[in-house]
Coordinates of C-alpha atoms and ligand atoms in Angstrom, one line a residue:
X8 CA 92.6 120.0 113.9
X9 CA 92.7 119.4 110.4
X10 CA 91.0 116.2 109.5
X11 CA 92.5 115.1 107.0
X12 CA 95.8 115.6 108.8
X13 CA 97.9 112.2 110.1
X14 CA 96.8 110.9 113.7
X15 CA 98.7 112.3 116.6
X16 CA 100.1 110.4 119.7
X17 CA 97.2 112.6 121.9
X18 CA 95.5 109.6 122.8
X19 CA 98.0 107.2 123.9
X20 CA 99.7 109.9 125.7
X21 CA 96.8 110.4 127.8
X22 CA 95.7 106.8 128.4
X23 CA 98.7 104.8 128.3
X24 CA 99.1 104.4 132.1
X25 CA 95.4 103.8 132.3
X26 CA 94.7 101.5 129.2
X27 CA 94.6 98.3 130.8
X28 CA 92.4 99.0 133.7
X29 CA 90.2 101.0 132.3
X30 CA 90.1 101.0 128.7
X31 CA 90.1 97.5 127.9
X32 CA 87.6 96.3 130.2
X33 CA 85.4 98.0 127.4
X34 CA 86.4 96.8 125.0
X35 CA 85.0 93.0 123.1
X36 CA 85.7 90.0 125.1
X37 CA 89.2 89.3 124.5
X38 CA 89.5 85.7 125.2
X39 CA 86.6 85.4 122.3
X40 CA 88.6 88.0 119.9
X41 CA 91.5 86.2 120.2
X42 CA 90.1 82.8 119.5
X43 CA 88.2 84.5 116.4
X44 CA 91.0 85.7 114.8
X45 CA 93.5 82.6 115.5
X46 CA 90.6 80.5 113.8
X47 CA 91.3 82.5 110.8
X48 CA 95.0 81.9 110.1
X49 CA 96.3 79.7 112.1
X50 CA 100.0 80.0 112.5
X51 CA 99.9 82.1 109.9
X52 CA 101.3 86.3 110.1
X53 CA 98.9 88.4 111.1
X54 CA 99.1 92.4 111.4
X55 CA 97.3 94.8 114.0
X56 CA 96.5 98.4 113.1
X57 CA 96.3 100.3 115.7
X58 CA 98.0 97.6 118.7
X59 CA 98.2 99.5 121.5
X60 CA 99.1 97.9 124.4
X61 CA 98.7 94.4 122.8
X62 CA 95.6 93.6 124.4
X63 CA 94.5 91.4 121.3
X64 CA 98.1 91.3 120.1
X65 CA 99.8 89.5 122.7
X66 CA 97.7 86.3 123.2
X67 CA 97.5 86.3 119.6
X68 CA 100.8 85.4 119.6
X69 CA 100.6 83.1 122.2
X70 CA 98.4 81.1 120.0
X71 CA 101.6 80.7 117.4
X72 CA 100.5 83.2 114.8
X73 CA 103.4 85.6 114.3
X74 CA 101.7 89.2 115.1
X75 CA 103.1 92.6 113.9
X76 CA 101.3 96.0 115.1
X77 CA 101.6 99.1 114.3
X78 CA 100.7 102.0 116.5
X79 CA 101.1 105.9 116.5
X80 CA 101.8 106.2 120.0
X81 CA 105.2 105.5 121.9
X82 CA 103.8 105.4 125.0
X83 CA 100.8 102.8 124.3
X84 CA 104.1 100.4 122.3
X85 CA 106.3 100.9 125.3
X86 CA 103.5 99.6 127.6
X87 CA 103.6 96.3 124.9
X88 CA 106.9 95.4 124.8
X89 CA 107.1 95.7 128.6
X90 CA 104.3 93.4 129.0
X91 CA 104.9 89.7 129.3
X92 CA 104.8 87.6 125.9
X93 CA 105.3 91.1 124.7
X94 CA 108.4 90.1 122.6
X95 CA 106.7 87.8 120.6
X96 CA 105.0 90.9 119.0
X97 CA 106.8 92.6 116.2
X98 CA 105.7 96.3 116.5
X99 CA 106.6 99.5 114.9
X100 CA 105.5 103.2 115.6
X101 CA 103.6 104.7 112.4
X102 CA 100.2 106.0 111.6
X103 CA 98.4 102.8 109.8
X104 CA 97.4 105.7 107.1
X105 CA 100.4 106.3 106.2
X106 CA 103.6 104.2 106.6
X107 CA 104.8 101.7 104.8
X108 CA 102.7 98.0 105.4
X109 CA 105.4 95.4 105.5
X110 CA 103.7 91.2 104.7
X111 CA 102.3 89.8 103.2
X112 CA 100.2 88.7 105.3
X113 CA 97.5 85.8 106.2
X114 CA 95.3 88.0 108.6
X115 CA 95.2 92.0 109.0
X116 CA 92.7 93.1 112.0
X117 CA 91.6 96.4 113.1
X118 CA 89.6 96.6 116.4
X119 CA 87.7 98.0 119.2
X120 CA 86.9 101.4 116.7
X121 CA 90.5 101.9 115.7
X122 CA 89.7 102.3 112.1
X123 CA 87.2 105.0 112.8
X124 CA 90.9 106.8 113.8
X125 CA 91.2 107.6 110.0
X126 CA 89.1 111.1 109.9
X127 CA 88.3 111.2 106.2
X128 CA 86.9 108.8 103.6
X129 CA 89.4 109.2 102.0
X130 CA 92.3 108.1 104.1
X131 CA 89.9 105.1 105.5
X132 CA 89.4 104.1 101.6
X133 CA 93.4 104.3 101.2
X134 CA 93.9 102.6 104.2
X135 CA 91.7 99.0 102.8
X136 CA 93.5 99.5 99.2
X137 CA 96.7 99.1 101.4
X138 CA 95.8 96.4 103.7
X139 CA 94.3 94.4 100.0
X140 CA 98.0 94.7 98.8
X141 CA 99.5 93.4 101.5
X142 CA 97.3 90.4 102.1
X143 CA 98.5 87.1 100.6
X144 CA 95.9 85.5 98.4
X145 CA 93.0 84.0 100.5
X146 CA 94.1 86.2 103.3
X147 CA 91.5 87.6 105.6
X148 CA 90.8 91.6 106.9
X149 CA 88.7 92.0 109.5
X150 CA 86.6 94.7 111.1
X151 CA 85.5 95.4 114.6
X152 CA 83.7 98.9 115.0
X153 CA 80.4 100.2 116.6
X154 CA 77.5 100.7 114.8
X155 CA 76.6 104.1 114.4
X156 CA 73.6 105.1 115.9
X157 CA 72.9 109.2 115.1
X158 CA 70.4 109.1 117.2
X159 CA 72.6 108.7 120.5
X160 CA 75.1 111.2 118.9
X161 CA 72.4 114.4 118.4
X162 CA 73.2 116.5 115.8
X163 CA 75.3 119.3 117.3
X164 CA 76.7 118.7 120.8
X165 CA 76.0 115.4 122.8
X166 CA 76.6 115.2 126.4
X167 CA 76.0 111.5 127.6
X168 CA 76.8 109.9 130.7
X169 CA 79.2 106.7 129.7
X170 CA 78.8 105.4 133.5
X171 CA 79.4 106.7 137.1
X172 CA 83.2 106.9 135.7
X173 CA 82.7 108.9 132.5
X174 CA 81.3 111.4 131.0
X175 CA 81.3 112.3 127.5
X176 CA 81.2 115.6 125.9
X177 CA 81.1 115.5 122.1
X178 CA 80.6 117.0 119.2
X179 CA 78.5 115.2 115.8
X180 CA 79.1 116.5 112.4
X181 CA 76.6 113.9 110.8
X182 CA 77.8 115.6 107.2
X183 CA 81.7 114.5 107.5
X184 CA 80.4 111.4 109.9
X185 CA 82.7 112.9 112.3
X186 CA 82.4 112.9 116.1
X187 CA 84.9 114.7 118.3
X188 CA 84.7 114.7 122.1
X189 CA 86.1 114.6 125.2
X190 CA 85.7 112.1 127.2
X191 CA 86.4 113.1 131.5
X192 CA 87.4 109.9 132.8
X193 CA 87.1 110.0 136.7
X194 CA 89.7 107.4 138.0
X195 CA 91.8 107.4 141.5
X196 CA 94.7 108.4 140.1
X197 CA 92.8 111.6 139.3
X198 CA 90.6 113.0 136.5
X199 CA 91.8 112.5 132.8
X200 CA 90.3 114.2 129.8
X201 CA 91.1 111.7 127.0
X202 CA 90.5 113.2 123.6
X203 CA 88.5 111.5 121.1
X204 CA 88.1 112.2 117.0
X205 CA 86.7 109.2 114.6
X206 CA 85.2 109.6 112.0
X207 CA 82.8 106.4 112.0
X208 CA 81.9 104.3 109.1
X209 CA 78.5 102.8 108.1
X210 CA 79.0 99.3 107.7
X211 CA 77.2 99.3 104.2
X212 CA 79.6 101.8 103.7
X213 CA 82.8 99.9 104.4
X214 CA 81.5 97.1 102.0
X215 CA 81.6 99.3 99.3
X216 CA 84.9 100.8 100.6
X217 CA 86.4 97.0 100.6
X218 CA 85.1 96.4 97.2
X219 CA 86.5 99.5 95.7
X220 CA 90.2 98.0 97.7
X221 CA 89.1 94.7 95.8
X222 CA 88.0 92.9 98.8
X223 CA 84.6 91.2 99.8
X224 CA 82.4 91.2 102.5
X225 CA 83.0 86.9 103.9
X226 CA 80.7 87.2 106.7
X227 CA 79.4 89.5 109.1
X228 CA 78.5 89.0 113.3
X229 CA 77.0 90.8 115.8
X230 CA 80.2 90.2 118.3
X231 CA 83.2 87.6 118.8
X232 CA 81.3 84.8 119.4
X233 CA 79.4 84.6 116.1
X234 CA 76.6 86.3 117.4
X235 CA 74.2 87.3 114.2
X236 CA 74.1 90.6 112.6
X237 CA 70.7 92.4 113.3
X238 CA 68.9 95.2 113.7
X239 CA 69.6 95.7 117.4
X240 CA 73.5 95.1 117.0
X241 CA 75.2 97.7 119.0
X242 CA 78.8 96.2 116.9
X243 CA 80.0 94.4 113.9
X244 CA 82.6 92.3 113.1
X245 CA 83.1 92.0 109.4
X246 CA 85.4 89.6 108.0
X247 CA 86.6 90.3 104.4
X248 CA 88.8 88.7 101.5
X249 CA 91.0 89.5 98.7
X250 CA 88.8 88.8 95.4
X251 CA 89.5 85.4 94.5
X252 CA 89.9 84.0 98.2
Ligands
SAM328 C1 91.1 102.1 121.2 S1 92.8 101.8 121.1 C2 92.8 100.1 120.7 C3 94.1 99.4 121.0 C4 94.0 97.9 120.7 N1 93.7 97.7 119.3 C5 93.0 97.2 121.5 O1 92.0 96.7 120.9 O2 93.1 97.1 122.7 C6 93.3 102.6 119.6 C7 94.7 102.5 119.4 O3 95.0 102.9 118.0 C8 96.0 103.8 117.9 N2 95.7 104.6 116.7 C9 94.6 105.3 116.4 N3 94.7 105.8 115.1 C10 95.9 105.4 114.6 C11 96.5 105.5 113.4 N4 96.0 106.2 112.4 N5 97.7 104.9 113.2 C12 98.3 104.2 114.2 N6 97.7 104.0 115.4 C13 96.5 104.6 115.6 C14 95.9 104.6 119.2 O4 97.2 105.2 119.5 C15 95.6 103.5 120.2 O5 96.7 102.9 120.7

C-alpha cells in the first residue's frame, strides 16, 4: 500500500459486525468521553472524524449537541444509523483527509487512535489546517491517541500478545513513524485478521502540527476524567483552540 494513498474501507469491512463487542470495550471509557466533550460545547455542533459505529457519537447527541461524523466505511455507518438514537447523528461516508468539512463547528473530535489513520505527515498536517477552518471562533479540537512507546513496537517486526483474544503481528518503521500489522482476533464467531496501518504521532509533534493549522495546545490529560499528563501516561487527550479562542 501506498501511504500516502486515501484510507480504504478494509477496516470497517472486517470489524463492523464485531465493533461493539469487541472493539469498543478497548477503547476510553465512554460514559467519561462523552461527558468530556459535551462540557466543551454544550448544545453546540460538534463533528466526529472517523465515527464509526457512533460509539461516542450517539450519546453525544443524546446530550443535545448536534453531532455530524464522517467515516470511510459503509459498513461501520450502516451499523450507526441502525442503532438506536442513531438518527440524531448526521453522518456522511468520506475519508476525513480528503472530503469536503461542512460547519462551522463548536467542537471537532478525533478519538480512540483514529487520527493515526492518516499515514503521512503530511496528510495529518492537512487534515488540522482543515479542521482550523472549519471551527467557529473559540471552537475546540480535541485529540485522543496513544502515546507512542518504540520500545513496545521493536524496530522491525513486533509480535505481542494483546490478550488471550489477540494477537498482534506488526511491522515498525520508526523513520516514517509507521506501524502496520495484523492483528488475529480470536472471537466465537471465528478467527478475524483485522488489518491495521497508522502512522502515530508524538504528541510534541501534534502541538507543533496544530500551531502550524493556527491552533493551540488548551490543555492536556492523561484520560477522560482529567487524569494528569505524565511520564507513565499510556494516552493523551489534547484539547486545542483556534488562535484567538
Ligand atoms: C478505531 S475506529 C474508532 C471509531 C469511533 N471513533 C470510536 O471511537 O468508537 C476508527 C474508525 O475510523 C475510520 N477511519 C479511519 N481512517 C479514516 C479516514 N481517513 N477517513 C474516514 N474514516 C476513517 C475507520 O473506518 C473506523 O470506523
Amino acid at each position: 500500500m501506498n501511504r500516502a494513498e486515501p484510507a480504504t474501507d478494509a477496516y470497517g469491512t472486517v470489524m463492523a459486525e464485531l465493533y461493539d463487542d469487541l472493539l469498543a470495550p478497548m477503547a476510553g471509557d465512554t460514559e467519561a468521553t462523552v461527558a468530556f466533550l459535551a462540557a466543551l460545547a454544550p448544545g453546540g455542533r460538534a463533528l466526529e472524524l472517523g465515527v464509526g459505529t457512533g460509539r461516542v457519537a450517539i450519546p453525544l447527541a443524546a446530550c443535545g449537541l448536534q453531532v455530524s461524523g464522517i467515516d470511510v466505511s459503509v459498513a461501520m455507518v450502516d451499523r450507526l444509523r441502525a442503532k438506536p438514537g442513531g438518527g440524531a447523528v448526521t453522518t456522511g461516508v468520506g475519508d476525513f483527509g480528503e472530503v469536503a468539512l461542512p460547519g462551522p463547528y463548536d467542537l471537532v473530535y478525533v478519538v480512540f487512535n483514529t487520527l493515526y489513520g492518516l499515514l503521512t505527515q503530511d496528510r495529518q498536517v492537512e487534515c488540522l489546517h482543515r479542521v482550523a477552518d472549519r471551527l467557529r471562533p473559540g471552537g475546540r479540537f480535541v485529540v485522543e491517541a496513544f502515546r507512542p512507546d518504540p520500545a513496545r513496537f521493536g524496530t522491525a517486526h513486533a509480535d505481542r500478545n494483546g490478550g488471550p483474544d489477540r494477537l498482534d503481528v506488526a511491522r515498525h518503521d520508526p523513520v516514517a513513524q509507521t506501524l502496520t500489522a495484523r492483528q488475529v482476533l480470536l472471537t466465537t464467531r471465528g478467527v478475524r485478521v483485522l488489518p491495521v496501518h497508522m502512522r502515530y504521532v508524538w504528541p510534541s509533534e501534534l502541538d507543533l502540527m496544530a500551531r502550524i493549522a493556527g491552533m493551540r495546545l488548551v490543555s492536556r490529560c492523561g484520560g477522560w476524567h482529567g487524569e494528569e499528563y505524565t511520564r507513565d501516561s499510556d494516552t493523551h487527550v489534547s484539547v486545542y483552540a483556534t488562535a484567538g479562542g
